[in-house]
Tab-separated table of C-alpha atoms and ligand atoms in Angstrom:
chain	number	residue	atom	x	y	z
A	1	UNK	CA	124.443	17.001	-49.788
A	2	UNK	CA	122.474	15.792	-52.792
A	3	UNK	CA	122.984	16.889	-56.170
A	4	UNK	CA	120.962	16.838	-59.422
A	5	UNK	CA	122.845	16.891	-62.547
A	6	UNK	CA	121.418	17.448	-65.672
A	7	UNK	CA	123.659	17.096	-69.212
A	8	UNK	CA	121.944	17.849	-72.581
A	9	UNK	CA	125.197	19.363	-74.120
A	10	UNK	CA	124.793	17.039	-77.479
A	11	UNK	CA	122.472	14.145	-78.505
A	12	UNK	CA	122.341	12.564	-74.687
A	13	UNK	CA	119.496	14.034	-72.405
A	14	UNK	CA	121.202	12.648	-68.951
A	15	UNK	CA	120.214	12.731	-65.141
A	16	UNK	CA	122.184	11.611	-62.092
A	17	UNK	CA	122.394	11.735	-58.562
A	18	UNK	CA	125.121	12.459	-56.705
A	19	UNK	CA	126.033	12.899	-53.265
A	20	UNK	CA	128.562	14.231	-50.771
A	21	UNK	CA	130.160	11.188	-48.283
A	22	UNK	CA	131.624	12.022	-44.909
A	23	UNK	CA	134.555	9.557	-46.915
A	24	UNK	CA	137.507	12.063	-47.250
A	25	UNK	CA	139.271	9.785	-49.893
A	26	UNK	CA	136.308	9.095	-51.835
A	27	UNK	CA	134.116	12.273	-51.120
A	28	UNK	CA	131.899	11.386	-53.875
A	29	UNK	CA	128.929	8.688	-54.338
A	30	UNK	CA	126.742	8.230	-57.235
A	31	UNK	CA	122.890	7.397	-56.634
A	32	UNK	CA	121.662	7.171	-60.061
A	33	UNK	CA	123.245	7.855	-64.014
A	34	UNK	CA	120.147	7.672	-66.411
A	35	UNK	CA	121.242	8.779	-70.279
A	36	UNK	CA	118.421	8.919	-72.870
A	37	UNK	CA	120.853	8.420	-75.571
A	38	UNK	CA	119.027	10.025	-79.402
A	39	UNK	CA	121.906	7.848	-81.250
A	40	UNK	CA	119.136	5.675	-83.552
A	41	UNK	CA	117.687	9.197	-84.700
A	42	UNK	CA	120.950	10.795	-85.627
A	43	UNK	CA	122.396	7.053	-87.406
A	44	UNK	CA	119.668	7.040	-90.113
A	45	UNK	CA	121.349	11.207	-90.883
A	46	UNK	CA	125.339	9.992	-90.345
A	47	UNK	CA	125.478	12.928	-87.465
A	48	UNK	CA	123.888	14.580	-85.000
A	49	UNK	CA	120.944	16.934	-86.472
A	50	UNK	CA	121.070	19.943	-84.057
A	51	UNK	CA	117.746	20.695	-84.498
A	52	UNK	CA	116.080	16.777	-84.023
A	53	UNK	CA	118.444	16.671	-81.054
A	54	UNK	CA	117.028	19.938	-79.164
A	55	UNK	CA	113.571	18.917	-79.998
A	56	UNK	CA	114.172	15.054	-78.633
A	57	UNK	CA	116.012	16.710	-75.415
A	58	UNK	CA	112.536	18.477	-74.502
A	59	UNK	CA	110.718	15.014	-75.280
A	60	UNK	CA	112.973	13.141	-72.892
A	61	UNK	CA	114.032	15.645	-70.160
A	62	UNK	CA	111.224	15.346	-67.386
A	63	UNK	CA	111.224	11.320	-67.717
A	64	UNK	CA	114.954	10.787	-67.645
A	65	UNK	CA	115.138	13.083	-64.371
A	66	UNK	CA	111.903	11.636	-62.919
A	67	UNK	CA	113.385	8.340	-63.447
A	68	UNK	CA	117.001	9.525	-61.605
A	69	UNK	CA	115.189	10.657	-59.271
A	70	UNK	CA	113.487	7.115	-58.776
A	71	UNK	CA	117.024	4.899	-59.270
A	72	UNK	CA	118.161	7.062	-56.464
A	73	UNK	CA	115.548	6.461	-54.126
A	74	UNK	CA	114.903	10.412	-53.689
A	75	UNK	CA	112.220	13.114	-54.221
A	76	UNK	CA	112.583	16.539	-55.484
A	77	UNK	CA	112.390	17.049	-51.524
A	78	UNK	CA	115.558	15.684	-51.077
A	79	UNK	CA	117.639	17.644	-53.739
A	80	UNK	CA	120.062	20.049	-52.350
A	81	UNK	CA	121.415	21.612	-55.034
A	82	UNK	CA	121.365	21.447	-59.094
A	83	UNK	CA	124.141	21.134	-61.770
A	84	UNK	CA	123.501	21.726	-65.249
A	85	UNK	CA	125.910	21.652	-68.629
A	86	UNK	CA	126.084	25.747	-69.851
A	87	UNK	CA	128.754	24.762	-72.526
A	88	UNK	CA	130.502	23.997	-75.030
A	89	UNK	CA	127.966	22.040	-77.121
A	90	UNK	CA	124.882	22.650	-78.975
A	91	UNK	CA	123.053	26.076	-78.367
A	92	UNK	CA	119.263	24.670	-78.869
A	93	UNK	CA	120.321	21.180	-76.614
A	94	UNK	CA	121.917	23.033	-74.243
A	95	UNK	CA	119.358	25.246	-73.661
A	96	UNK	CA	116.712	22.531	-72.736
A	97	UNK	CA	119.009	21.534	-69.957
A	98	UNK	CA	119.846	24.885	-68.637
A	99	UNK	CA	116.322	25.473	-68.953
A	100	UNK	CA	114.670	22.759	-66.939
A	101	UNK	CA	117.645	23.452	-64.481
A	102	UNK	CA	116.712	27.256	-63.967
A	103	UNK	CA	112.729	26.535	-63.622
A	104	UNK	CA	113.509	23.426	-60.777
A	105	UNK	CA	115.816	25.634	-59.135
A	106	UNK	CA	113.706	28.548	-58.670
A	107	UNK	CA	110.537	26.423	-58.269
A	108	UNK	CA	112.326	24.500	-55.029
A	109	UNK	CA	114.765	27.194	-54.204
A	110	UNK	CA	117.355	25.576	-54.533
A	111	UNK	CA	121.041	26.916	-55.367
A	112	UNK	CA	121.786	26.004	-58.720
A	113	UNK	CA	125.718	25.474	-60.776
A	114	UNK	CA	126.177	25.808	-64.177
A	115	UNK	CA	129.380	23.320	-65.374
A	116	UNK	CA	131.662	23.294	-68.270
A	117	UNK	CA	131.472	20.232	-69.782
A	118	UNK	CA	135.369	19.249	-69.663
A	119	UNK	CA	135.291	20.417	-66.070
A	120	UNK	CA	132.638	16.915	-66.099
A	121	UNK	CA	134.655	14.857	-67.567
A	122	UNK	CA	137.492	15.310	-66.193
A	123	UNK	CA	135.380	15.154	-62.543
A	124	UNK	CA	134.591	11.706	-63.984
A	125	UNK	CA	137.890	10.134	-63.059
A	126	UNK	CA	137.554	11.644	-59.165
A	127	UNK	CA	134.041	10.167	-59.420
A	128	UNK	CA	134.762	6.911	-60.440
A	129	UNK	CA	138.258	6.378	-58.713
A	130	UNK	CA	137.876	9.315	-55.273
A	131	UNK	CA	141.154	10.938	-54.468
A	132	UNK	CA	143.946	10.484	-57.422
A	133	UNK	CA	147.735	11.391	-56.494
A	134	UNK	CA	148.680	15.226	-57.712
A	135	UNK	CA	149.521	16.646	-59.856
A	136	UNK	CA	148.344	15.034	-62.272
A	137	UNK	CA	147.745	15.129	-65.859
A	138	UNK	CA	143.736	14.701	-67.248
A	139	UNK	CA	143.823	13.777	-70.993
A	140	UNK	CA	140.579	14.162	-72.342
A	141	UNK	CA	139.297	12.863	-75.407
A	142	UNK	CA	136.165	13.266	-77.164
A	143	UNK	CA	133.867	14.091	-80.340
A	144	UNK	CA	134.421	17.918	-79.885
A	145	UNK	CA	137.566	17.518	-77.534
A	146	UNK	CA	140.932	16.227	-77.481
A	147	UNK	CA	143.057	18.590	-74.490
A	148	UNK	CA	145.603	17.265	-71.799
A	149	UNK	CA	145.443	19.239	-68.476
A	150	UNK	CA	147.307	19.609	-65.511
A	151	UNK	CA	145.736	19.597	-62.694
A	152	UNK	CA	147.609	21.136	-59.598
A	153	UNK	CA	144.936	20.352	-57.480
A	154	UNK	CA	141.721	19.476	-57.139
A	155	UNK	CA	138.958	21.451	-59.308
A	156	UNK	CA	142.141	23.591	-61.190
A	157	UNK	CA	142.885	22.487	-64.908
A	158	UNK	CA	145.375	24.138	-66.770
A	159	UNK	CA	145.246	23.413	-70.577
A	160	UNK	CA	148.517	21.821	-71.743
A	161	UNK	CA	148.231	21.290	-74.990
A	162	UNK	CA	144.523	20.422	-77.469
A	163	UNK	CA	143.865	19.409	-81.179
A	164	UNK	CA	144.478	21.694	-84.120
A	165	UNK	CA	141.483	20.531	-85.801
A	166	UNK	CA	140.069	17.044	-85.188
A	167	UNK	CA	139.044	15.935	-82.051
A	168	UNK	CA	139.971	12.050	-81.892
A	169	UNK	CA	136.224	11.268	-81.709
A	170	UNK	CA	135.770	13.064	-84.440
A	171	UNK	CA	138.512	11.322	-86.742
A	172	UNK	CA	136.724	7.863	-85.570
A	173	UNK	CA	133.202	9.101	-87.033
A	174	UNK	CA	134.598	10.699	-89.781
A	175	UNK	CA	136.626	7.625	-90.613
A	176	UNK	CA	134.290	4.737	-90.270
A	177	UNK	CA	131.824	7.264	-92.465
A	178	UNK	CA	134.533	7.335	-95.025
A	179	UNK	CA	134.728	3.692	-95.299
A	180	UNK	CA	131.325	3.222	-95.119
A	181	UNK	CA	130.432	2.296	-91.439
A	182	UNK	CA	127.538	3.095	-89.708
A	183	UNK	CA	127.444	5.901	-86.725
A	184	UNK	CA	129.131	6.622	-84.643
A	185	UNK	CA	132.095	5.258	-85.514
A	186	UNK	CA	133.946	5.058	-82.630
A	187	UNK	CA	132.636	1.862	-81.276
A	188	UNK	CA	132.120	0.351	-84.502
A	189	UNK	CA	135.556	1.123	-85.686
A	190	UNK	CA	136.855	-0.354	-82.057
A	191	UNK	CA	135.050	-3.606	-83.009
A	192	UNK	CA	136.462	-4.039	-85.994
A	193	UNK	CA	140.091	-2.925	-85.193
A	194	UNK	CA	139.739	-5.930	-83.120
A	195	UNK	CA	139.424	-8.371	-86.291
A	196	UNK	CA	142.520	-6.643	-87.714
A	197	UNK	CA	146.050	-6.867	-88.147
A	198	UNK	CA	147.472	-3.492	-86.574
A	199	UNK	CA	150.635	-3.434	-88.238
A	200	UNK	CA	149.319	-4.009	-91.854
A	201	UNK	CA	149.137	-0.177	-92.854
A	202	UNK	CA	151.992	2.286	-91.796
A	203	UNK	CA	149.687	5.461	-91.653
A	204	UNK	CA	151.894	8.507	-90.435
A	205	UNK	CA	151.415	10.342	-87.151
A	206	UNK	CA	152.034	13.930	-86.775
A	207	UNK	CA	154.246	15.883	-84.644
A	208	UNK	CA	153.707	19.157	-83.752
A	209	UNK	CA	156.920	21.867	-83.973
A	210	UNK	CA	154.968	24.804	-85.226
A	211	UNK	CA	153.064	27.623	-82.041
A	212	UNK	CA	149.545	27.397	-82.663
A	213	UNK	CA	148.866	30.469	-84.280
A	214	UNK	CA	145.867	31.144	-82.115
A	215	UNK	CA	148.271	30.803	-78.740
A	216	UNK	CA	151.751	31.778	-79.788
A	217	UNK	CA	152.186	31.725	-76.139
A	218	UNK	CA	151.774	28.134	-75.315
A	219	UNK	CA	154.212	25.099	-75.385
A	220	UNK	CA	153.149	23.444	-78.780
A	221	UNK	CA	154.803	20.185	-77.742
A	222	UNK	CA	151.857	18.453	-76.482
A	223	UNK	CA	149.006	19.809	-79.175
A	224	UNK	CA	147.236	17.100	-81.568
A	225	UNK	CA	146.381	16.839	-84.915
A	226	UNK	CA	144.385	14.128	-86.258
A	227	UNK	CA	143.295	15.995	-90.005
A	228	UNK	CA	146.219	14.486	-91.674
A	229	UNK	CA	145.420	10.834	-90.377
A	230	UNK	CA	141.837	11.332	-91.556
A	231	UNK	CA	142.865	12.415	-95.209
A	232	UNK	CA	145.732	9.151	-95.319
A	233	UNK	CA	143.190	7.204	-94.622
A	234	UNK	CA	140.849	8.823	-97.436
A	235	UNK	CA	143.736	8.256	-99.791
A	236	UNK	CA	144.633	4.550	-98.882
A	237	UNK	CA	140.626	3.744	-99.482
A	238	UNK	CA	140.814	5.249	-102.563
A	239	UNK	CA	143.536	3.919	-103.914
A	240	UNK	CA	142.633	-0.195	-102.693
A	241	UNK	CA	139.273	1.380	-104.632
A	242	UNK	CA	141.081	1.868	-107.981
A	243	UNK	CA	143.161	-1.305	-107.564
A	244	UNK	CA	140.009	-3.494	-106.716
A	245	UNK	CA	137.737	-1.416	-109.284
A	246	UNK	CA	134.840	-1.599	-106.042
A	247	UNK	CA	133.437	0.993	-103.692
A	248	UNK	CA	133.446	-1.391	-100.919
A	249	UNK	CA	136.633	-3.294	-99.353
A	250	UNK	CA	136.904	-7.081	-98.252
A	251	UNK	CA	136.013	-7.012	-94.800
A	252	UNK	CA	139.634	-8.443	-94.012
A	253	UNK	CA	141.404	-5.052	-95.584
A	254	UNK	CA	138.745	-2.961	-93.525
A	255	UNK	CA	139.470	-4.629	-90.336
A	256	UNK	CA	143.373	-4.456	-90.992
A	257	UNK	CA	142.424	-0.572	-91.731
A	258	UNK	CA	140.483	-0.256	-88.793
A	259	UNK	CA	143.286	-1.683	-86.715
A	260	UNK	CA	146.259	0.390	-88.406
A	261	UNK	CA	144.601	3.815	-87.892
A	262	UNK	CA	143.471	2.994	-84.007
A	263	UNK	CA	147.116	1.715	-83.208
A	264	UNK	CA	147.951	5.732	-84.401
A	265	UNK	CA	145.571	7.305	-82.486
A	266	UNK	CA	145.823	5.325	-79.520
A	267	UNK	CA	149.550	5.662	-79.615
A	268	UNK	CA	149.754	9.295	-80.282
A	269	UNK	CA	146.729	9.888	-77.234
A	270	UNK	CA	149.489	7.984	-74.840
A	271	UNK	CA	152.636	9.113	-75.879
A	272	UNK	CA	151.454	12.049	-75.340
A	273	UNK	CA	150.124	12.305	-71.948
A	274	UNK	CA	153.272	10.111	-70.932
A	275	UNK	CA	155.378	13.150	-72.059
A	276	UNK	CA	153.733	15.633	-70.686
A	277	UNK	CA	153.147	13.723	-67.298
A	278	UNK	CA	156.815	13.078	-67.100
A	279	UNK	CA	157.526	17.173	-68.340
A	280	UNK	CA	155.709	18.082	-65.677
A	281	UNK	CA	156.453	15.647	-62.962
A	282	UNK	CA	153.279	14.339	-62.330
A	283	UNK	CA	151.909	11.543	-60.217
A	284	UNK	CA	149.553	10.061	-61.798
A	285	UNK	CA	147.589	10.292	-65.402
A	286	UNK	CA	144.090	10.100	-65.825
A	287	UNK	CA	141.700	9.863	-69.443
A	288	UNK	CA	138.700	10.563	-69.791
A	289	UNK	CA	135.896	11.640	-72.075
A	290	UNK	CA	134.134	9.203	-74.749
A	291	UNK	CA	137.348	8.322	-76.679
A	292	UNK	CA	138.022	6.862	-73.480
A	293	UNK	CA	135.634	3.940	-73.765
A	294	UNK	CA	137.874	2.694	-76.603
A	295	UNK	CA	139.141	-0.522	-75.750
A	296	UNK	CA	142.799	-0.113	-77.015
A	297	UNK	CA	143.637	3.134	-75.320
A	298	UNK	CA	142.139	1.427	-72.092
A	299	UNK	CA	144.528	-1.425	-72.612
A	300	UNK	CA	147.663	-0.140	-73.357
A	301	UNK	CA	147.173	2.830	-71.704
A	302	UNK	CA	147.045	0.653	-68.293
A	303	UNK	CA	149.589	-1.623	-69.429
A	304	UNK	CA	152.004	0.753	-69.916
A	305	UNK	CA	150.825	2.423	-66.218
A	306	UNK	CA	151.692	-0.809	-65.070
A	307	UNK	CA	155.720	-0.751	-66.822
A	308	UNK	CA	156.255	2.751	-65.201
A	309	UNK	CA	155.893	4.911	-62.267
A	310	UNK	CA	152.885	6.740	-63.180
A	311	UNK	CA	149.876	4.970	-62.824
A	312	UNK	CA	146.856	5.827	-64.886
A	313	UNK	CA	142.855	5.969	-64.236
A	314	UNK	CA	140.360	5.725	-66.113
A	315	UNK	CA	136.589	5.911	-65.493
A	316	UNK	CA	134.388	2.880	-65.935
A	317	UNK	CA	132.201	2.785	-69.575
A	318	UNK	CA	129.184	4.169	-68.216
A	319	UNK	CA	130.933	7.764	-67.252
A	320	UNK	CA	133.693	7.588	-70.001
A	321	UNK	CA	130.857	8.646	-72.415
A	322	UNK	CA	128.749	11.621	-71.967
A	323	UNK	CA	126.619	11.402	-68.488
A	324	UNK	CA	125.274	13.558	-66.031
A	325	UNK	CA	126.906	12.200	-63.003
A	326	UNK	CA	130.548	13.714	-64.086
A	327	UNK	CA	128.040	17.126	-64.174
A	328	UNK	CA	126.534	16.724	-60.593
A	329	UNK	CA	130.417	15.606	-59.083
A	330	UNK	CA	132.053	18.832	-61.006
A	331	UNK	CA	128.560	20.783	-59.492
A	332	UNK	CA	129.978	19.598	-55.645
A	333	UNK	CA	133.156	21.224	-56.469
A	334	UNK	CA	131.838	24.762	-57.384
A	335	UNK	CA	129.041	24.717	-54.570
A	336	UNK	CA	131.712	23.994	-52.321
A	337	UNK	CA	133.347	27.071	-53.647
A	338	UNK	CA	130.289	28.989	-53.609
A	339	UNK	CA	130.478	29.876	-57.148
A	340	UNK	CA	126.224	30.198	-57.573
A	341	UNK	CA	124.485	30.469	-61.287
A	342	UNK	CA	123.299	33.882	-61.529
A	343	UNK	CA	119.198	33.919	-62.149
A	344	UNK	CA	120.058	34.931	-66.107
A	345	UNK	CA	122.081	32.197	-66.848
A	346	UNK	CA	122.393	31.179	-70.438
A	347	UNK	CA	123.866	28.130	-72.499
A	348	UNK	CA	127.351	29.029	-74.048
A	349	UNK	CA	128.060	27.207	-76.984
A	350	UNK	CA	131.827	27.786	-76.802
A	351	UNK	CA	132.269	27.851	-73.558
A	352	UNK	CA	135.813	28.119	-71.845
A	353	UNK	CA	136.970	26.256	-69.223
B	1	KG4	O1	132.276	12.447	-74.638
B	1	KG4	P1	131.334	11.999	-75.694
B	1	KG4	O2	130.273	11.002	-75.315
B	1	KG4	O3	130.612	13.237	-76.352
B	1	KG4	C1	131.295	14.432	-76.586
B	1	KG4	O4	131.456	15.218	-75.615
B	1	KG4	O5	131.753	14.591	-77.734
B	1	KG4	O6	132.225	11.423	-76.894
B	1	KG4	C2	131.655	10.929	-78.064
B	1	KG4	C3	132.768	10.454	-78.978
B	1	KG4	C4	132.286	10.067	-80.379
B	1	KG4	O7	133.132	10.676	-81.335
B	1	KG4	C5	132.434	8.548	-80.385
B	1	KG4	O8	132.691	8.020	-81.672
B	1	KG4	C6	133.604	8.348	-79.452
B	1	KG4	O9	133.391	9.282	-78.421
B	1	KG4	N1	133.664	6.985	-78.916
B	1	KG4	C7	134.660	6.120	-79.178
B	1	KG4	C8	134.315	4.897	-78.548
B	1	KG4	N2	133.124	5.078	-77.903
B	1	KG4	C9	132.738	6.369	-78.138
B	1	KG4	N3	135.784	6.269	-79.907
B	1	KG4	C10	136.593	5.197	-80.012
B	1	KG4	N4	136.332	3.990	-79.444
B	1	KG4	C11	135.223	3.798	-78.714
B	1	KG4	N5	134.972	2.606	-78.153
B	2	ZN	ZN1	131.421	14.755	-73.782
């Protein structure tokens, strides 16, 4: 079976290919991954402009899936079945996808999915790696996201713990923006952290004790917060500001800055998952989602994987970051179940998984 995914949940109109293997321990194969990404029109506004990224979706859509279709050496003829983002994200870029997706279906009569976009990138570390050992324990991290799941078994997540209010993504953008970088600031901030002395600025992690007032119900143990971070940081620049008497830092206090605040964040994303891997027994940990790109939590996230029993996986760059191959792989799993798109399917901005 062939699959069509189609992702235009934020400022990335993406098309893969996926298929089905007769491989039971890597049941998935990718054909093609093409992402039209809208970054150098959102950069010159510091964020995504909801309304420049729906319009740029409908610019892009029909070449980035004619040209998936061409990396994958397949016609329209050959498509089985299509997957398409319904939610969370952006109403107007969602709706291009879900769109296009509704019109191809019903032009080729085809059967047609409609995938949460977690449910994708959490699919992205079956994709990349086949069968993981379960249960396991999916932390994913991204600019609207930052949940840990269990999963039980294959296509069942069960939401563990998630941020209060920033995702981790988020606190990267907001905190290169803050000191002046460019966007988005994840990678940037990455690069820089690299230049930096890690240790030079003690900024304080939070711990959770409190229910989250929304779910009294749930364990509160393995929630984030990354709001507090964020406004330490805000403090610390002002302050150097007022010492220095300049808006902008040497570049050797903003890569020690850079540096300080990614050792917290990376270190609260791991200690985390570690806890609730080993709280709930489980046999392996995987991370996925843009954050996951970030080259510290990829290190020490494997390197400690490597000092304990649990080992970790990770997808490679290209599906850390939003894609439409993670859509197509979580597609297989709901065709498989049978659960169809109805003909009136709409885009769900906040979507639950
Ligand atoms: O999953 P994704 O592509 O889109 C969403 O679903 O949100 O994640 C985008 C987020 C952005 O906040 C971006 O700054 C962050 O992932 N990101 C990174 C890195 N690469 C992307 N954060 C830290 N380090 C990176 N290398
Ligand atoms: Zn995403």
């Amino acid at each position: 079976m062939l699959v069509l995914g189609l992702e235009t949940s934020c400022d990335e109109t993406a098309a893969a290919l996926v298929e089905q293997t007769a491989d039971a321990s890597r049941p998935w194969r990718m054909r093609s991954n093409v992402v039209a990404s809208q970054v150098d029109i959102h950069r010159e506004w510091g964020g995504v402009v909801p309304e420049l990224a729906s319009r740029q979706h409908v610019r892009d859509i029909c070449g980035v899936v004619e040209r998936a279709l061409a990396d994958g050496g397949a016609t329209w003829q050959d498509v089985d079945a299509l997957a398409v983002t319904q939610g969370p994200g952006l109403v107007g870029s969602l709706l291009v996808g879900v769109s296009f997706a509704k019109s191809a279906a019903w032009a080729l009569k085809k059967p047609l999915v409609a995938v949460h976009h977690l449910a994708g990138h959490i699919e992205s570390i079956w994709l990349e790696h086949g069968r993981i050992p379960l249960p396991a324990i999916v932390l994913v991290v991204s600019g609207g996201h930052t949940s840990l799941y269990l999963v039980p078994e294959e296509g069942r997540y069960q939401l563990l713990g998630r941020t209060r209010d920033d995702a981790a993504g988020e606190a990267y953008d907001k905190v290169a923006k803050l000191i002046g970088l460019g966007y988005p600031g994840g990678p940037i901030l990455d690069r820089l952290a690299g230049d930096g002395n890690d240790m030079a600025i003690n900024f304080p992690g939070t711990r959770l004790t409190s229910p989250d007032r929304n779910a009294p119900e749930r364990d509160a143990r393995f929630d984030f917060s990354f709001s507090g971070l964020k406004t330490s940081v805000l403090r610390h620049v002002r302050q150097r500001q007022a010492a220095l008497g300049a808006e902008t830092l040497p570049p050797r206090e903003m890569a020690d800055l850079a540096a300080s605040f990614q050792r917290r964040v990376v270190d609260t994303l791991i200690e985390r998952a570690f806890a609730a891997a080993h709280w709930h027994g489980a046999k392996a940990i995987g991370i996925a989602g843009g954050v996951s790109a970030n080259s510290r939590l990829r290190r020490d996230a494997l390197a400690k994987a490597a000092r304990s029993d649990i080992p970790v996986f990770i997808p490679s760059l290209a599906l850390s970051t939003d894609n439409a191959a993670m859509i197509a792989a979580a597609g297989i799993r709901l065709l498989d179940a049978g659960r169809l798109a109805p003909a009136d399917l709409n885009a769900a901005a906040s979507l639950p998984l």
